[in-house]
Amino acid sequence: MTADLFACLPKVRASREQMAEGAVLLRGFIGESEADLIATLREIVAAAPFRRMFTPGGHQMSVSMTNCGSAGWVTDRSGYRYDPVDPETGKPWPAMPPVLRELADRAAEAAGFSGFAPEVCLINRYVPGAKMSLHQDKDELDFGAPIVSVSLGLPAIFMFGGLKRSDKPRRFRLEHGDVAVWGGPSRLFYHGVAPLAEGDHPVMGPQRLNLTFRKIR
Ligand code: MD3
Ligand code: FE
């Protein structure tokens, strides 16, 4: 038995930053759920592998995606939609595990949104060079509910604009363990991710995962 000389210090560094009205960045919020979270993601990806989808315009995305929950976000030549079935496997998406659901609920609560009940967790995988162009998330029916995002692995430069595409984006560095909540007026703000820089993360390797929890109905 080893005495914990640092028992009086918090195990994980966490902090809060207001990015805009309704948008809160909770740095280090994954805390001690890290190992459970990563093991659970492995199981999801084994059942519903990452794939690079096509936009309606016929371009293949640089980001690979999968989902868990009662529906998943998909895009193909026919458009964007939330689909209860994974078109690659023909089966329902893996259910949303409690460790994911509870993390999202705690983050929403901490940002002042009570009763968040996300049906969908979209999982994005970035390798160096992968990016996400400036866009709005508006395929959901209820813009009163926030979106909660969890970043794992390599750091990314997140670009956060405004309600108009032409609003100049501010840049935020999202790191392993950071959780952000986007609600209220910021829910429909344009946003994107700059091309991922090369790197090798000690826990996640040469990649970044981003989870977004969404209430879609
Ligand atoms: C701000 N994902 O999946 S997460 C997306 O890092 C997406 O993979 C990015 O944009 C990523 O749609 C950014 C942060 C995020 C997600 C949704 C938002 C920020 C948001 C919705 C409204 C405003
Ligand atoms: Fe988005």
PDB file of C-alpha atoms and ligand atoms in Angstrom:
ATOM      1  CA  MET A   1       0.000   0.000   0.000  1.00  0.00           C
ATOM      2  CA  THR A   2       1.472   3.349  -1.057  1.00  0.00           C
ATOM      3  CA  ALA A   3       0.491   6.483   0.835  1.00  0.00           C
ATOM      4  CA  ASP A   4      -1.000   9.099  -1.512  1.00  0.00           C
ATOM      5  CA  LEU A   5       1.122  12.153  -0.706  1.00  0.00           C
ATOM      6  CA  PHE A   6      -1.070  14.258  -3.008  1.00  0.00           C
ATOM      7  CA  ALA A   7      -4.445  13.109  -1.723  1.00  0.00           C
ATOM      8  CA  CYS A   8      -5.322  16.714  -0.901  1.00  0.00           C
ATOM      9  CA  LEU A   9      -4.917  17.824  -4.539  1.00  0.00           C
ATOM     10  CA  PRO A  10      -7.534  17.309  -7.233  1.00  0.00           C
ATOM     11  CA  LYS A  11      -6.736  14.256  -9.416  1.00  0.00           C
ATOM     12  CA  VAL A  12      -7.567  16.041 -12.628  1.00  0.00           C
ATOM     13  CA  ARG A  13      -7.169  19.662 -13.611  1.00  0.00           C
ATOM     14  CA  ALA A  14     -10.484  21.192 -14.687  1.00  0.00           C
ATOM     15  CA  SER A  15     -11.559  24.718 -15.527  1.00  0.00           C
ATOM     16  CA  ARG A  16     -14.394  26.613 -17.187  1.00  0.00           C
ATOM     17  CA  GLU A  17     -14.298  29.234 -19.902  1.00  0.00           C
ATOM     18  CA  GLN A  18     -17.228  31.102 -21.464  1.00  0.00           C
ATOM     19  CA  MET A  19     -16.756  31.146 -25.267  1.00  0.00           C
ATOM     20  CA  ALA A  20     -19.969  33.000 -26.140  1.00  0.00           C
ATOM     21  CA  GLU A  21     -23.461  33.363 -24.684  1.00  0.00           C
ATOM     22  CA  GLY A  22     -24.614  29.735 -24.173  1.00  0.00           C
ATOM     23  CA  ALA A  23     -21.222  28.246 -25.101  1.00  0.00           C
ATOM     24  CA  VAL A  24     -19.086  26.916 -22.258  1.00  0.00           C
ATOM     25  CA  LEU A  25     -15.715  25.171 -22.470  1.00  0.00           C
ATOM     26  CA  LEU A  26     -15.081  22.749 -19.580  1.00  0.00           C
ATOM     27  CA  ARG A  27     -11.390  21.904 -19.819  1.00  0.00           C
ATOM     28  CA  GLY A  28     -10.441  18.488 -18.447  1.00  0.00           C
ATOM     29  CA  PHE A  29     -14.076  17.635 -17.722  1.00  0.00           C
ATOM     30  CA  ILE A  30     -13.748  13.928 -18.674  1.00  0.00           C
ATOM     31  CA  GLY A  31     -11.746  13.517 -15.458  1.00  0.00           C
ATOM     32  CA  GLU A  32     -11.631  10.026 -14.059  1.00  0.00           C
ATOM     33  CA  SER A  33     -14.022   8.621 -16.665  1.00  0.00           C
ATOM     34  CA  GLU A  34     -11.151   8.653 -19.229  1.00  0.00           C
ATOM     35  CA  ALA A  35     -10.266   4.928 -19.192  1.00  0.00           C
ATOM     36  CA  ASP A  36     -13.902   3.778 -19.119  1.00  0.00           C
ATOM     37  CA  LEU A  37     -14.724   6.186 -21.952  1.00  0.00           C
ATOM     38  CA  ILE A  38     -11.909   4.948 -24.185  1.00  0.00           C
ATOM     39  CA  ALA A  39     -12.637   1.249 -23.547  1.00  0.00           C
ATOM     40  CA  THR A  40     -16.305   1.872 -24.354  1.00  0.00           C
ATOM     41  CA  LEU A  41     -15.442   3.667 -27.587  1.00  0.00           C
ATOM     42  CA  ARG A  42     -13.408   0.642 -28.694  1.00  0.00           C
ATOM     43  CA  GLU A  43     -16.498  -1.545 -28.353  1.00  0.00           C
ATOM     44  CA  ILE A  44     -18.666   0.881 -30.300  1.00  0.00           C
ATOM     45  CA  VAL A  45     -16.142   1.084 -33.124  1.00  0.00           C
ATOM     46  CA  ALA A  46     -15.855  -2.722 -33.258  1.00  0.00           C
ATOM     47  CA  ALA A  47     -19.624  -2.928 -33.904  1.00  0.00           C
ATOM     48  CA  ALA A  48     -19.923   0.164 -36.141  1.00  0.00           C
ATOM     49  CA  PRO A  49     -16.556   0.880 -37.793  1.00  0.00           C
ATOM     50  CA  PHE A  50     -15.382   4.352 -38.772  1.00  0.00           C
ATOM     51  CA  ARG A  51     -16.058   5.218 -42.408  1.00  0.00           C
ATOM     52  CA  ARG A  52     -15.490   8.251 -44.620  1.00  0.00           C
ATOM     53  CA  MET A  53     -18.865   9.362 -45.914  1.00  0.00           C
ATOM     54  CA  PHE A  54     -19.725  11.332 -49.039  1.00  0.00           C
ATOM     55  CA  THR A  55     -21.403  14.726 -49.064  1.00  0.00           C
ATOM     56  CA  PRO A  56     -24.477  15.281 -51.268  1.00  0.00           C
ATOM     57  CA  GLY A  57     -22.093  17.138 -53.604  1.00  0.00           C
ATOM     58  CA  GLY A  58     -20.086  13.928 -54.099  1.00  0.00           C
ATOM     59  CA  HIS A  59     -16.987  14.856 -52.086  1.00  0.00           C
ATOM     60  CA  GLN A  60     -15.566  12.320 -49.652  1.00  0.00           C
ATOM     61  CA  MET A  61     -15.106  13.792 -46.171  1.00  0.00           C
ATOM     62  CA  SER A  62     -11.593  13.766 -44.681  1.00  0.00           C
ATOM     63  CA  VAL A  63     -13.085  12.975 -41.254  1.00  0.00           C
ATOM     64  CA  SER A  64     -14.168   9.356 -40.563  1.00  0.00           C
ATOM     65  CA  MET A  65     -17.394   8.918 -38.639  1.00  0.00           C
ATOM     66  CA  THR A  66     -19.541   6.477 -36.725  1.00  0.00           C
ATOM     67  CA  ASN A  67     -22.400   6.841 -34.220  1.00  0.00           C
ATOM     68  CA  CYS A  68     -24.050   5.321 -31.219  1.00  0.00           C
ATOM     69  CA  GLY A  69     -27.555   5.874 -29.881  1.00  0.00           C
ATOM     70  CA  SER A  70     -31.062   5.370 -31.268  1.00  0.00           C
ATOM     71  CA  ALA A  71     -30.057   7.094 -34.524  1.00  0.00           C
ATOM     72  CA  GLY A  72     -26.889   8.263 -36.243  1.00  0.00           C
ATOM     73  CA  TRP A  73     -25.938  11.168 -38.492  1.00  0.00           C
ATOM     74  CA  VAL A  74     -25.222  10.050 -42.031  1.00  0.00           C
ATOM     75  CA  THR A  75     -24.510  11.738 -45.343  1.00  0.00           C
ATOM     76  CA  ASP A  76     -24.520  10.310 -48.858  1.00  0.00           C
ATOM     77  CA  ARG A  77     -25.397  11.426 -52.393  1.00  0.00           C
ATOM     78  CA  SER A  78     -29.066  11.747 -51.369  1.00  0.00           C
ATOM     79  CA  GLY A  79     -28.391  14.202 -48.499  1.00  0.00           C
ATOM     80  CA  TYR A  80     -27.856  14.457 -44.732  1.00  0.00           C
ATOM     81  CA  ARG A  81     -30.127  12.666 -42.275  1.00  0.00           C
ATOM     82  CA  TYR A  82     -30.420  10.941 -38.897  1.00  0.00           C
ATOM     83  CA  ASP A  83     -30.936   7.228 -39.564  1.00  0.00           C
ATOM     84  CA  PRO A  84     -31.806   4.535 -36.957  1.00  0.00           C
ATOM     85  CA  VAL A  85     -29.868   2.015 -39.082  1.00  0.00           C
ATOM     86  CA  ASP A  86     -26.165   2.023 -39.939  1.00  0.00           C
ATOM     87  CA  PRO A  87     -26.129   1.862 -43.746  1.00  0.00           C
ATOM     88  CA  GLU A  88     -22.757   0.008 -43.683  1.00  0.00           C
ATOM     89  CA  THR A  89     -23.860  -2.872 -41.430  1.00  0.00           C
ATOM     90  CA  GLY A  90     -27.620  -2.763 -42.060  1.00  0.00           C
ATOM     91  CA  LYS A  91     -28.073  -2.985 -38.274  1.00  0.00           C
ATOM     92  CA  PRO A  92     -29.171  -0.429 -35.663  1.00  0.00           C
ATOM     93  CA  TRP A  93     -26.308   1.698 -34.325  1.00  0.00           C
ATOM     94  CA  PRO A  94     -24.819   0.455 -31.016  1.00  0.00           C
ATOM     95  CA  ALA A  95     -26.791   1.758 -28.039  1.00  0.00           C
ATOM     96  CA  MET A  96     -25.403   4.783 -26.211  1.00  0.00           C
ATOM     97  CA  PRO A  97     -23.525   3.374 -23.181  1.00  0.00           C
ATOM     98  CA  PRO A  98     -24.312   4.925 -19.763  1.00  0.00           C
ATOM     99  CA  VAL A  99     -20.722   6.196 -19.300  1.00  0.00           C
ATOM    100  CA  LEU A 100     -21.159   8.368 -22.420  1.00  0.00           C
ATOM    101  CA  ARG A 101     -24.712   9.433 -21.676  1.00  0.00           C
ATOM    102  CA  GLU A 102     -23.865  10.351 -18.065  1.00  0.00           C
ATOM    103  CA  LEU A 103     -20.815  12.402 -19.061  1.00  0.00           C
ATOM    104  CA  ALA A 104     -22.942  14.373 -21.551  1.00  0.00           C
ATOM    105  CA  ASP A 105     -25.687  14.909 -18.967  1.00  0.00           C
ATOM    106  CA  ARG A 106     -23.205  16.129 -16.336  1.00  0.00           C
ATOM    107  CA  ALA A 107     -21.616  18.557 -18.795  1.00  0.00           C
ATOM    108  CA  ALA A 108     -24.968  19.970 -19.943  1.00  0.00           C
ATOM    109  CA  GLU A 109     -26.006  20.379 -16.304  1.00  0.00           C
ATOM    110  CA  ALA A 110     -22.708  22.116 -15.441  1.00  0.00           C
ATOM    111  CA  ALA A 111     -23.352  24.570 -18.288  1.00  0.00           C
ATOM    112  CA  GLY A 112     -26.880  25.314 -17.068  1.00  0.00           C
ATOM    113  CA  PHE A 113     -28.918  23.034 -19.357  1.00  0.00           C
ATOM    114  CA  SER A 114     -30.906  20.619 -17.212  1.00  0.00           C
ATOM    115  CA  GLY A 115     -32.668  17.516 -18.514  1.00  0.00           C
ATOM    116  CA  PHE A 116     -30.492  17.031 -21.614  1.00  0.00           C
ATOM    117  CA  ALA A 117     -31.660  13.803 -23.246  1.00  0.00           C
ATOM    118  CA  PRO A 118     -29.442  13.163 -26.282  1.00  0.00           C
ATOM    119  CA  GLU A 119     -30.508  10.357 -28.628  1.00  0.00           C
ATOM    120  CA  VAL A 120     -27.377  10.508 -30.761  1.00  0.00           C
ATOM    121  CA  CYS A 121     -23.621  10.481 -30.225  1.00  0.00           C
ATOM    122  CA  LEU A 122     -21.757  11.232 -33.464  1.00  0.00           C
ATOM    123  CA  ILE A 123     -18.102  10.165 -33.274  1.00  0.00           C
ATOM    124  CA  ASN A 124     -15.650  11.951 -35.578  1.00  0.00           C
ATOM    125  CA  ARG A 125     -12.114  10.678 -36.185  1.00  0.00           C
ATOM    126  CA  TYR A 126      -9.423  13.054 -37.456  1.00  0.00           C
ATOM    127  CA  VAL A 127      -5.999  11.957 -38.653  1.00  0.00           C
ATOM    128  CA  PRO A 128      -3.347  14.570 -39.462  1.00  0.00           C
ATOM    129  CA  GLY A 129      -4.592  16.712 -42.362  1.00  0.00           C
ATOM    130  CA  ALA A 130      -8.284  15.950 -41.749  1.00  0.00           C
ATOM    131  CA  LYS A 131     -10.506  19.004 -41.264  1.00  0.00           C
ATOM    132  CA  MET A 132     -14.100  20.112 -41.067  1.00  0.00           C
ATOM    133  CA  SER A 133     -15.148  23.158 -43.072  1.00  0.00           C
ATOM    134  CA  LEU A 134     -17.220  25.953 -41.557  1.00  0.00           C
ATOM    135  CA  HIS A 135     -20.859  24.802 -41.190  1.00  0.00           C
ATOM    136  CA  GLN A 136     -23.972  25.056 -39.015  1.00  0.00           C
ATOM    137  CA  ASP A 137     -25.559  22.044 -37.272  1.00  0.00           C
ATOM    138  CA  LYS A 138     -29.215  22.294 -38.230  1.00  0.00           C
ATOM    139  CA  ASP A 139     -30.334  18.750 -39.052  1.00  0.00           C
ATOM    140  CA  GLU A 140     -31.860  18.484 -35.545  1.00  0.00           C
ATOM    141  CA  LEU A 141     -35.467  19.485 -34.799  1.00  0.00           C
ATOM    142  CA  ASP A 142     -34.944  21.005 -31.341  1.00  0.00           C
ATOM    143  CA  PHE A 143     -32.503  23.918 -31.286  1.00  0.00           C
ATOM    144  CA  GLY A 144     -33.522  24.559 -27.665  1.00  0.00           C
ATOM    145  CA  ALA A 145     -31.315  21.618 -26.652  1.00  0.00           C
ATOM    146  CA  PRO A 146     -27.550  22.166 -26.576  1.00  0.00           C
ATOM    147  CA  ILE A 147     -24.898  20.048 -28.292  1.00  0.00           C
ATOM    148  CA  VAL A 148     -22.233  18.596 -25.991  1.00  0.00           C
ATOM    149  CA  SER A 149     -18.808  17.805 -27.462  1.00  0.00           C
ATOM    150  CA  VAL A 150     -15.934  15.747 -26.028  1.00  0.00           C
ATOM    151  CA  SER A 151     -12.408  15.935 -27.441  1.00  0.00           C
ATOM    152  CA  LEU A 152      -9.878  13.082 -27.152  1.00  0.00           C
ATOM    153  CA  GLY A 153      -6.367  12.662 -28.505  1.00  0.00           C
ATOM    154  CA  LEU A 154      -4.422  15.200 -30.567  1.00  0.00           C
ATOM    155  CA  PRO A 155      -5.296  18.864 -30.050  1.00  0.00           C
ATOM    156  CA  ALA A 156      -7.308  20.696 -32.715  1.00  0.00           C
ATOM    157  CA  ILE A 157      -7.905  24.302 -33.608  1.00  0.00           C
ATOM    158  CA  PHE A 158     -11.654  24.830 -33.365  1.00  0.00           C
ATOM    159  CA  MET A 159     -13.028  27.773 -35.337  1.00  0.00           C
ATOM    160  CA  PHE A 160     -16.031  29.469 -33.821  1.00  0.00           C
ATOM    161  CA  GLY A 161     -17.855  32.058 -35.909  1.00  0.00           C
ATOM    162  CA  GLY A 162     -21.293  33.580 -35.532  1.00  0.00           C
ATOM    163  CA  LEU A 163     -24.770  33.358 -37.032  1.00  0.00           C
ATOM    164  CA  LYS A 164     -23.539  34.513 -40.440  1.00  0.00           C
ATOM    165  CA  ARG A 165     -21.030  32.524 -42.508  1.00  0.00           C
ATOM    166  CA  SER A 166     -19.096  35.760 -42.990  1.00  0.00           C
ATOM    167  CA  ASP A 167     -18.628  36.346 -39.215  1.00  0.00           C
ATOM    168  CA  LYS A 168     -14.899  36.118 -38.534  1.00  0.00           C
ATOM    169  CA  PRO A 169     -14.195  32.911 -36.561  1.00  0.00           C
ATOM    170  CA  ARG A 170     -12.306  32.996 -33.262  1.00  0.00           C
ATOM    171  CA  ARG A 171      -9.911  30.125 -32.647  1.00  0.00           C
ATOM    172  CA  PHE A 172      -9.904  27.811 -29.621  1.00  0.00           C
ATOM    173  CA  ARG A 173      -7.503  24.955 -29.018  1.00  0.00           C
ATOM    174  CA  LEU A 174      -9.489  21.836 -27.985  1.00  0.00           C
ATOM    175  CA  GLU A 175      -7.402  19.281 -26.136  1.00  0.00           C
ATOM    176  CA  HIS A 176      -7.694  15.743 -24.838  1.00  0.00           C
ATOM    177  CA  GLY A 177     -10.286  15.675 -22.075  1.00  0.00           C
ATOM    178  CA  ASP A 178     -12.012  18.939 -22.933  1.00  0.00           C
ATOM    179  CA  VAL A 179     -15.802  19.046 -23.018  1.00  0.00           C
ATOM    180  CA  ALA A 180     -17.809  21.896 -24.503  1.00  0.00           C
ATOM    181  CA  VAL A 181     -21.491  22.748 -24.407  1.00  0.00           C
ATOM    182  CA  TRP A 182     -23.089  24.784 -27.203  1.00  0.00           C
ATOM    183  CA  GLY A 183     -26.579  26.038 -26.506  1.00  0.00           C
ATOM    184  CA  GLY A 184     -28.704  29.141 -26.413  1.00  0.00           C
ATOM    185  CA  PRO A 185     -27.761  31.758 -28.997  1.00  0.00           C
ATOM    186  CA  SER A 186     -24.533  29.904 -29.950  1.00  0.00           C
ATOM    187  CA  ARG A 187     -26.389  26.733 -30.978  1.00  0.00           C
ATOM    188  CA  LEU A 188     -26.604  27.849 -34.598  1.00  0.00           C
ATOM    189  CA  PHE A 189     -23.201  29.529 -34.851  1.00  0.00           C
ATOM    190  CA  TYR A 190     -20.959  28.581 -37.766  1.00  0.00           C
ATOM    191  CA  HIS A 191     -18.001  26.449 -36.717  1.00  0.00           C
ATOM    192  CA  GLY A 192     -15.293  24.198 -38.107  1.00  0.00           C
ATOM    193  CA  VAL A 193     -11.982  22.472 -37.401  1.00  0.00           C
ATOM    194  CA  ALA A 194      -8.640  23.460 -38.989  1.00  0.00           C
ATOM    195  CA  PRO A 195      -6.559  20.667 -40.603  1.00  0.00           C
ATOM    196  CA  LEU A 196      -5.203  18.474 -37.800  1.00  0.00           C
ATOM    197  CA  ALA A 197      -1.474  18.878 -37.190  1.00  0.00           C
ATOM    198  CA  GLU A 198       0.828  15.841 -37.165  1.00  0.00           C
ATOM    199  CA  GLY A 199       1.409  14.312 -33.757  1.00  0.00           C
ATOM    200  CA  ASP A 200       1.256  11.228 -31.595  1.00  0.00           C
ATOM    201  CA  HIS A 201      -0.900  11.447 -28.486  1.00  0.00           C
ATOM    202  CA  PRO A 202       0.343   9.414 -25.489  1.00  0.00           C
ATOM    203  CA  VAL A 203      -3.067   7.795 -24.925  1.00  0.00           C
ATOM    204  CA  MET A 204      -4.828   7.979 -28.305  1.00  0.00           C
ATOM    205  CA  GLY A 205      -1.936   7.754 -30.785  1.00  0.00           C
ATOM    206  CA  PRO A 206      -1.828   9.747 -34.046  1.00  0.00           C
ATOM    207  CA  GLN A 207      -5.489  10.793 -34.118  1.00  0.00           C
ATOM    208  CA  ARG A 208      -8.189  12.960 -32.599  1.00  0.00           C
ATOM    209  CA  LEU A 209     -11.692  11.766 -31.712  1.00  0.00           C
ATOM    210  CA  ASN A 210     -14.574  14.138 -31.167  1.00  0.00           C
ATOM    211  CA  LEU A 211     -17.909  13.021 -29.739  1.00  0.00           C
ATOM    212  CA  THR A 212     -20.998  15.198 -30.201  1.00  0.00           C
ATOM    213  CA  PHE A 213     -24.133  14.426 -28.228  1.00  0.00           C
ATOM    214  CA  ARG A 214     -27.330  15.605 -29.869  1.00  0.00           C
ATOM    215  CA  LYS A 215     -31.020  15.759 -29.143  1.00  0.00           C
ATOM    216  CA  ILE A 216     -32.564  15.345 -32.586  1.00  0.00           C
ATOM    217  CA  ARG A 217     -36.365  15.046 -31.987  1.00  0.00           C
TER     218      ARG A 217
HETATM  219  C1  MD3 B   1     -20.902  24.968 -32.028  1.00  0.00           C
HETATM  220  N1  MD3 B   1     -17.629  18.637 -34.973  1.00  0.00           N
HETATM  221  O1  MD3 B   1     -19.653  17.086 -35.791  1.00  0.00           O
HETATM  222  S1  MD3 B   1     -17.254  19.799 -32.074  1.00  0.00           S
HETATM  223  C2  MD3 B   1     -19.775  18.319 -35.957  1.00  0.00           C
HETATM  224  O2  MD3 B   1     -14.488  18.782 -33.492  1.00  0.00           O
HETATM  225  C3  MD3 B   1     -18.666  19.202 -35.583  1.00  0.00           C
HETATM  226  O3  MD3 B   1     -15.452  17.260 -34.689  1.00  0.00           O
HETATM  227  C4  MD3 B   1     -16.448  19.377 -34.636  1.00  0.00           C
HETATM  228  O4  MD3 B   1     -18.739  20.371 -35.834  1.00  0.00           O
HETATM  229  C5  MD3 B   1     -15.393  18.401 -34.225  1.00  0.00           C
HETATM  230  O5  MD3 B   1     -20.803  18.834 -36.417  1.00  0.00           O
HETATM  231  C6  MD3 B   1     -16.695  20.404 -33.610  1.00  0.00           C
HETATM  232  C7  MD3 B   1     -17.834  21.274 -31.397  1.00  0.00           C
HETATM  233  C8  MD3 B   1     -19.179  21.760 -31.858  1.00  0.00           C
HETATM  234  C9  MD3 B   1     -20.168  20.900 -32.250  1.00  0.00           C
HETATM  235  C10 MD3 B   1     -21.418  21.399 -32.583  1.00  0.00           C
HETATM  236  C11 MD3 B   1     -21.690  22.765 -32.505  1.00  0.00           C
HETATM  237  C12 MD3 B   1     -19.421  23.088 -31.788  1.00  0.00           C
HETATM  238  C13 MD3 B   1     -20.665  23.613 -32.108  1.00  0.00           C
HETATM  239  C14 MD3 B   1     -22.947  23.313 -32.805  1.00  0.00           C
HETATM  240  C15 MD3 B   1     -23.167  24.645 -32.692  1.00  0.00           C
HETATM  241  C16 MD3 B   1     -22.145  25.491 -32.315  1.00  0.00           C
HETATM  242 FE    FE B   2     -20.813  20.868 -36.311  1.00  0.00          FE
END
